[in-house]
Amino acid sequence: MDLGIAGKRALVCASSKGLGRGCAEALAAEGVHLVMNARGAEALEAAAAEIRAAYGVEVVAVAADITTEEGRAKVLAAAGDVDILVTNAGGPPPGMWTDWDRADFIAALDANMLTPIALIKALVPGMIARGWGRVVNITSQSVKAPLAVLGLSNAARTGLTGYVAGTARQVAGQGVIMNNLLPGIHDTDRATALDGGAAKAQGVSVPEARKRREATIPAGRYGTAAEFGATCAFLCSQHAGFIVGQNVLLDGGAVNATI
Ligand code: NAP
């Protein structure tokens, strides 16, 4: 299927590795020019070079912390007018409900709620002016089914979800389509780190902790960044123009719900 977005420009945040990288790569495969971002310059430049070589698209790489005002200013200055925005950043640390104080919540809200909102506010007006745009926010399955140890994530991402639910409906009539992509467990560095924590808590090896987690997923495996990216590219495509303010769950069936 031709997604009809060749020649468009996309900003994909937090994209040197993992799910962001999967999205960047899937968009590049459709001929979309990219602005990629991550904090670590080395991995980012390497990812940008690989994508340029593989897909022949223009890739601008901006090393910056997207959760800070200075970092966002740097990324937005390099991005200029983009047609597609994929918001993403690292997730908050796990813990117990008793662990977190105001400062922890402010940090999580800054990273996983207020950063995507700031990017939307900066870039969507230009999309509206040009009459076409796509926004995909990478959130988490935790907005549908809470993960108790990720209370900071549950709280911040649900706040973003509420904002997107209203905003998506305000901008859809002006050509801008906004949705959220909700990853369940995917095979990335983040998953390896979570498996490490689970292994310690259960007193088993990391491969054993992974095996136990896989057994809880109807698909029997972790998702891949490539399949996550393919769904993101579809939500950024011409064909997604009637999908408004949705929360698309990619979890191998892990959330046991009818709707
Ligand atoms: P990952 O494999 O750890 O990759 C994270 C990417 O984001 C890296 O490129 C990293 O590069 C970049 N990054 C992290 N913090 C950043 C920041 N402040 N500014 C700019 N770039 C930043 O993580 P992932 O698994 O792809 O997860 C992506 C998001 O999905 C996270 O919010 C995670 O919590 C959420 N999620 C993941 C899963 C899963 O199973 N993987 C499930 C549910 C939700 P640098 O470190 O160099 O900045």
Short mmCIF file of C-alpha atoms and ligand atoms in Angstrom, two decimals:
data_model
loop_
_atom_site.label_atom_id
_atom_site.label_comp_id
_atom_site.label_asym_id
_atom_site.label_seq_id
_atom_site.Cartn_x
_atom_site.Cartn_y
_atom_site.Cartn_z
CA MET A 1 0.00 0.00 0.00
CA ASP A 2 1.31 3.46 -0.90
CA LEU A 3 0.92 5.60 2.21
CA GLY A 4 0.98 8.75 0.09
CA ILE A 5 3.44 10.67 2.27
CA ALA A 6 6.66 10.58 0.20
CA GLY A 7 8.38 13.97 0.35
CA LYS A 8 6.72 15.02 3.63
CA ARG A 9 8.92 16.08 6.58
CA ALA A 10 8.66 14.52 10.04
CA LEU A 11 10.08 15.30 13.47
CA VAL A 12 10.51 12.04 15.38
CA CYS A 13 11.56 12.69 18.97
CA ALA A 14 13.70 10.31 21.03
CA SER A 15 14.49 8.25 17.96
CA SER A 16 18.08 6.96 18.05
CA LYS A 17 16.85 3.63 19.45
CA GLY A 18 13.78 1.62 20.29
CA LEU A 19 10.24 2.59 19.33
CA GLY A 20 11.16 6.10 18.15
CA ARG A 21 13.76 4.63 15.85
CA GLY A 22 11.20 2.12 14.55
CA CYS A 23 8.87 5.03 13.70
CA ALA A 24 11.67 7.03 12.06
CA GLU A 25 12.68 4.07 9.96
CA ALA A 26 9.14 3.22 8.83
CA LEU A 27 8.52 6.84 7.80
CA ALA A 28 11.86 6.96 5.95
CA ALA A 29 10.88 3.78 4.10
CA GLU A 30 7.87 5.75 2.79
CA GLY A 31 10.13 8.54 1.52
CA VAL A 32 9.57 10.93 4.44
CA HIS A 33 12.47 13.29 5.27
CA LEU A 34 13.35 13.26 8.95
CA VAL A 35 14.45 15.34 11.87
CA MET A 36 15.67 12.83 14.46
CA ASN A 37 16.45 13.53 18.09
CA ALA A 38 18.02 11.92 21.16
CA ARG A 39 20.32 13.10 23.93
CA GLY A 40 23.33 10.95 23.05
CA ALA A 41 24.95 12.33 19.87
CA GLU A 42 26.93 9.22 18.95
CA ALA A 43 24.03 6.74 18.70
CA LEU A 44 21.87 9.43 17.09
CA GLU A 45 24.41 10.22 14.35
CA ALA A 46 24.90 6.50 13.72
CA ALA A 47 21.13 5.93 13.40
CA ALA A 48 20.77 8.96 11.12
CA ALA A 49 23.60 7.74 8.87
CA GLU A 50 22.09 4.24 8.63
CA ILE A 51 18.66 5.62 7.70
CA ARG A 52 20.11 8.04 5.10
CA ALA A 53 22.06 5.18 3.52
CA ALA A 54 19.15 2.72 3.57
CA TYR A 55 16.32 4.97 2.36
CA GLY A 56 17.95 7.96 0.60
CA VAL A 57 15.94 10.52 2.56
CA GLU A 58 17.28 13.71 4.17
CA VAL A 59 17.94 13.26 7.89
CA VAL A 60 18.79 16.10 10.26
CA ALA A 61 20.01 14.86 13.65
CA VAL A 62 19.62 17.09 16.72
CA ALA A 63 21.24 15.94 19.96
CA ALA A 64 19.18 17.46 22.78
CA ASP A 65 17.05 16.56 25.78
CA ILE A 66 13.53 16.98 24.41
CA THR A 67 12.10 17.29 27.93
CA THR A 68 13.89 20.60 28.59
CA GLU A 69 12.91 23.99 27.22
CA GLU A 70 16.40 24.55 25.77
CA GLY A 71 16.42 21.11 24.17
CA ARG A 72 13.03 21.66 22.57
CA ALA A 73 14.08 25.10 21.29
CA LYS A 74 17.12 23.53 19.61
CA VAL A 75 15.04 20.74 18.03
CA LEU A 76 12.27 23.09 16.89
CA ALA A 77 14.77 25.53 15.35
CA ALA A 78 16.28 22.69 13.29
CA ALA A 79 12.91 21.21 12.42
CA GLY A 80 11.25 24.35 11.03
CA ASP A 81 7.99 23.46 9.29
CA VAL A 82 7.21 19.77 9.58
CA ASP A 83 4.16 17.89 8.34
CA ILE A 84 4.40 15.03 10.83
CA LEU A 85 5.21 15.06 14.56
CA VAL A 86 5.95 11.91 16.55
CA THR A 87 6.33 12.72 20.24
CA ASN A 88 8.38 10.42 22.45
CA ALA A 89 10.81 10.52 25.39
CA GLY A 90 12.16 8.11 27.98
CA GLY A 91 9.68 6.74 30.50
CA PRO A 92 9.67 7.56 34.24
CA PRO A 93 11.33 5.15 36.69
CA PRO A 94 9.33 2.36 38.37
CA GLY A 95 8.63 2.34 42.11
CA MET A 96 6.00 2.13 44.85
CA TRP A 97 3.15 4.58 45.30
CA THR A 98 4.79 5.71 48.55
CA ASP A 99 8.10 6.56 46.80
CA TRP A 100 7.10 9.61 44.82
CA ASP A 101 6.92 13.20 45.98
CA ARG A 102 5.94 16.40 44.21
CA ALA A 103 9.29 16.76 42.43
CA ASP A 104 9.01 13.24 40.94
CA PHE A 105 5.52 13.99 39.63
CA ILE A 106 6.62 17.33 38.18
CA ALA A 107 9.51 15.60 36.36
CA ALA A 108 7.20 12.89 34.97
CA LEU A 109 4.57 15.44 33.92
CA ASP A 110 7.27 17.55 32.24
CA ALA A 111 8.66 14.60 30.29
CA ASN A 112 5.57 12.63 29.35
CA MET A 113 2.75 15.18 29.31
CA LEU A 114 3.94 18.80 29.04
CA THR A 115 6.73 18.08 26.51
CA PRO A 116 4.40 16.55 23.90
CA ILE A 117 1.88 19.34 24.55
CA ALA A 118 4.58 22.00 24.02
CA LEU A 119 5.63 20.33 20.74
CA ILE A 120 2.02 20.11 19.57
CA LYS A 121 1.48 23.80 20.39
CA ALA A 122 4.65 24.76 18.51
CA LEU A 123 4.09 22.71 15.35
CA VAL A 124 0.35 22.21 14.82
CA PRO A 125 -0.38 25.88 13.94
CA GLY A 126 1.95 25.53 10.91
CA MET A 127 0.23 22.27 9.92
CA ILE A 128 -3.15 23.99 10.14
CA ALA A 129 -1.87 26.90 8.03
CA ARG A 130 -0.72 24.43 5.36
CA GLY A 131 -3.93 22.40 5.66
CA TRP A 132 -2.32 19.03 6.42
CA GLY A 133 -0.62 17.42 9.39
CA ARG A 134 -0.25 14.27 11.44
CA VAL A 135 0.64 13.88 15.13
CA VAL A 136 1.33 10.55 16.82
CA ASN A 137 2.13 10.48 20.53
CA ILE A 138 3.91 7.41 21.85
CA THR A 139 2.28 6.79 25.24
CA SER A 140 1.79 3.38 26.88
CA GLN A 141 -0.67 0.56 27.47
CA SER A 142 -0.66 1.94 31.03
CA VAL A 143 -3.27 4.53 30.00
CA LYS A 144 -5.74 1.67 29.40
CA ALA A 145 -4.56 -0.77 32.06
CA PRO A 146 -2.38 0.65 34.83
CA LEU A 147 0.99 -0.93 35.59
CA ALA A 148 1.20 -0.52 39.36
CA VAL A 149 4.98 -0.03 39.50
CA LEU A 150 4.77 2.70 36.86
CA GLY A 151 2.53 5.11 38.80
CA LEU A 152 4.38 8.17 37.48
CA SER A 153 3.85 6.95 33.92
CA ASN A 154 0.18 6.05 34.56
CA ALA A 155 -0.47 9.57 35.84
CA ALA A 156 1.47 11.66 33.31
CA ARG A 157 0.41 9.75 30.20
CA THR A 158 -3.24 9.72 31.18
CA GLY A 159 -3.04 13.51 31.48
CA LEU A 160 -1.64 13.72 27.94
CA THR A 161 -4.36 11.36 26.72
CA GLY A 162 -7.07 13.66 28.06
CA TYR A 163 -5.48 16.67 26.36
CA VAL A 164 -5.17 14.85 23.04
CA ALA A 165 -8.76 13.59 23.20
CA GLY A 166 -10.08 17.15 23.13
CA THR A 167 -7.40 18.75 20.95
CA ALA A 168 -7.58 16.09 18.23
CA ARG A 169 -11.23 16.99 17.73
CA GLN A 170 -10.46 20.71 17.58
CA VAL A 171 -7.90 20.37 14.78
CA ALA A 172 -9.28 17.48 12.69
CA GLY A 173 -11.42 19.81 10.59
CA GLN A 174 -8.33 21.79 9.66
CA GLY A 175 -6.49 18.79 8.21
CA VAL A 176 -4.49 17.77 11.27
CA ILE A 177 -4.98 14.20 12.46
CA MET A 178 -3.80 13.41 15.98
CA ASN A 179 -3.70 10.01 17.68
CA ASN A 180 -1.83 8.09 20.37
CA LEU A 181 0.06 4.82 19.98
CA LEU A 182 0.10 2.68 23.13
CA PRO A 183 2.96 0.20 23.35
CA GLY A 184 2.68 -2.90 25.45
CA ILE A 185 5.96 -4.69 26.01
CA HIS A 186 8.35 -4.30 23.05
CA ASP A 187 11.83 -5.60 22.56
CA THR A 188 13.91 -2.46 23.28
CA ASP A 189 16.50 -1.30 25.82
CA ARG A 190 13.60 -0.11 28.01
CA ALA A 191 12.18 -3.67 28.06
CA THR A 192 15.59 -5.11 28.93
CA ALA A 193 15.84 -2.66 31.83
CA LEU A 194 12.33 -3.58 33.05
CA ASP A 195 13.23 -7.29 32.77
CA GLY A 196 16.32 -6.62 34.88
CA GLY A 197 14.12 -5.13 37.62
CA ALA A 198 11.64 -8.03 37.39
CA ALA A 199 14.47 -10.59 37.54
CA LYS A 200 15.82 -9.01 40.72
CA ALA A 201 12.36 -8.83 42.32
CA GLN A 202 11.55 -12.48 41.44
CA GLY A 203 15.05 -13.82 42.21
CA VAL A 204 15.44 -15.31 38.71
CA SER A 205 17.70 -14.72 35.69
CA VAL A 206 16.84 -12.00 33.15
CA PRO A 207 16.00 -14.56 30.39
CA GLU A 208 13.72 -16.38 32.87
CA ALA A 209 11.99 -13.09 33.79
CA ARG A 210 11.44 -12.44 30.08
CA LYS A 211 10.07 -15.94 29.54
CA ARG A 212 7.59 -15.41 32.37
CA ARG A 213 6.49 -12.07 30.93
CA GLU A 214 6.10 -13.58 27.44
CA ALA A 215 3.85 -16.24 28.94
CA THR A 216 1.42 -13.49 30.02
CA ILE A 217 1.03 -12.17 26.45
CA PRO A 218 -1.49 -13.93 24.18
CA ALA A 219 0.85 -13.40 21.18
CA GLY A 220 3.53 -15.23 23.21
CA ARG A 221 6.30 -12.74 22.46
CA TYR A 222 7.44 -9.13 22.75
CA GLY A 223 6.56 -6.67 20.00
CA THR A 224 9.21 -5.32 17.65
CA ALA A 225 10.14 -1.73 16.92
CA ALA A 226 9.59 -2.45 13.21
CA GLU A 227 5.95 -3.45 13.62
CA PHE A 228 5.38 -0.53 15.99
CA GLY A 229 6.91 1.81 13.39
CA ALA A 230 4.72 0.40 10.62
CA THR A 231 1.58 1.24 12.61
CA CYS A 232 2.93 4.74 13.30
CA ALA A 233 3.59 5.28 9.58
CA PHE A 234 0.02 4.20 8.79
CA LEU A 235 -1.37 6.70 11.33
CA CYS A 236 0.75 9.36 9.57
CA SER A 237 -0.52 8.33 6.14
CA GLN A 238 -3.13 9.77 3.79
CA HIS A 239 -5.35 6.78 4.67
CA ALA A 240 -5.61 7.77 8.35
CA GLY A 241 -7.60 10.96 7.79
CA PHE A 242 -10.74 9.62 9.53
CA ILE A 243 -8.94 8.20 12.60
CA VAL A 244 -9.25 11.00 15.15
CA GLY A 245 -8.12 11.07 18.78
CA GLN A 246 -7.79 7.30 19.06
CA ASN A 247 -5.62 5.26 21.41
CA VAL A 248 -4.19 2.42 19.35
CA LEU A 249 -2.98 -0.40 21.58
CA LEU A 250 -0.08 -2.55 20.35
CA ASP A 251 0.31 -5.14 23.08
CA GLY A 252 -0.01 -8.64 21.62
CA GLY A 253 -3.36 -8.96 23.40
CA ALA A 254 -1.90 -8.38 26.88
CA VAL A 255 -4.69 -6.05 28.02
CA ASN A 256 -7.65 -8.37 28.58
CA ALA A 257 -10.54 -6.16 27.52
CA THR A 258 -13.36 -6.42 24.96
CA ILE A 259 -13.01 -2.79 23.84
P1 NAP B 1 14.46 2.97 24.61
O1 NAP B 1 14.69 1.74 23.82
O2 NAP B 1 15.12 3.14 25.92
O3 NAP B 1 14.80 4.23 23.64
C1 NAP B 1 14.63 5.49 24.08
C2 NAP B 1 15.08 6.46 23.00
O4 NAP B 1 14.70 7.74 23.43
C3 NAP B 1 16.59 6.50 22.79
O5 NAP B 1 16.86 6.89 21.47
C4 NAP B 1 17.00 7.61 23.77
O6 NAP B 1 18.26 8.16 23.41
C5 NAP B 1 15.84 8.57 23.56
N1 NAP B 1 15.56 9.45 24.69
C6 NAP B 1 15.28 9.06 25.98
N2 NAP B 1 15.06 10.14 26.73
C7 NAP B 1 15.18 11.23 25.91
C8 NAP B 1 15.08 12.62 26.12
N3 NAP B 1 14.81 13.14 27.33
N4 NAP B 1 15.27 13.46 25.06
C9 NAP B 1 15.56 12.95 23.84
N5 NAP B 1 15.67 11.65 23.60
C10 NAP B 1 15.50 10.80 24.62
O7 NAP B 1 12.90 3.17 24.93
P2 NAP B 1 11.63 2.58 24.14
O8 NAP B 1 11.39 1.19 24.60
O9 NAP B 1 11.77 2.86 22.70
O10 NAP B 1 10.46 3.44 24.78
C11 NAP B 1 9.99 4.65 24.21
C12 NAP B 1 8.83 5.17 25.06
O11 NAP B 1 7.79 4.20 25.07
C13 NAP B 1 9.22 5.39 26.52
O12 NAP B 1 8.53 6.51 27.03
C14 NAP B 1 8.72 4.14 27.21
O13 NAP B 1 8.43 4.35 28.57
C15 NAP B 1 7.46 3.87 26.41
N6 NAP B 1 7.06 2.46 26.50
C16 NAP B 1 7.88 1.48 26.09
C17 NAP B 1 7.48 0.16 26.20
C18 NAP B 1 8.39 -0.98 25.77
O14 NAP B 1 8.06 -2.13 26.02
N7 NAP B 1 9.51 -0.72 25.11
C19 NAP B 1 6.22 -0.15 26.72
C20 NAP B 1 5.39 0.88 27.13
C21 NAP B 1 5.83 2.19 27.02
P3 NAP B 1 19.18 8.90 24.51
O15 NAP B 1 19.19 8.03 25.72
O16 NAP B 1 20.51 9.05 23.85
O17 NAP B 1 18.51 10.21 24.75
#
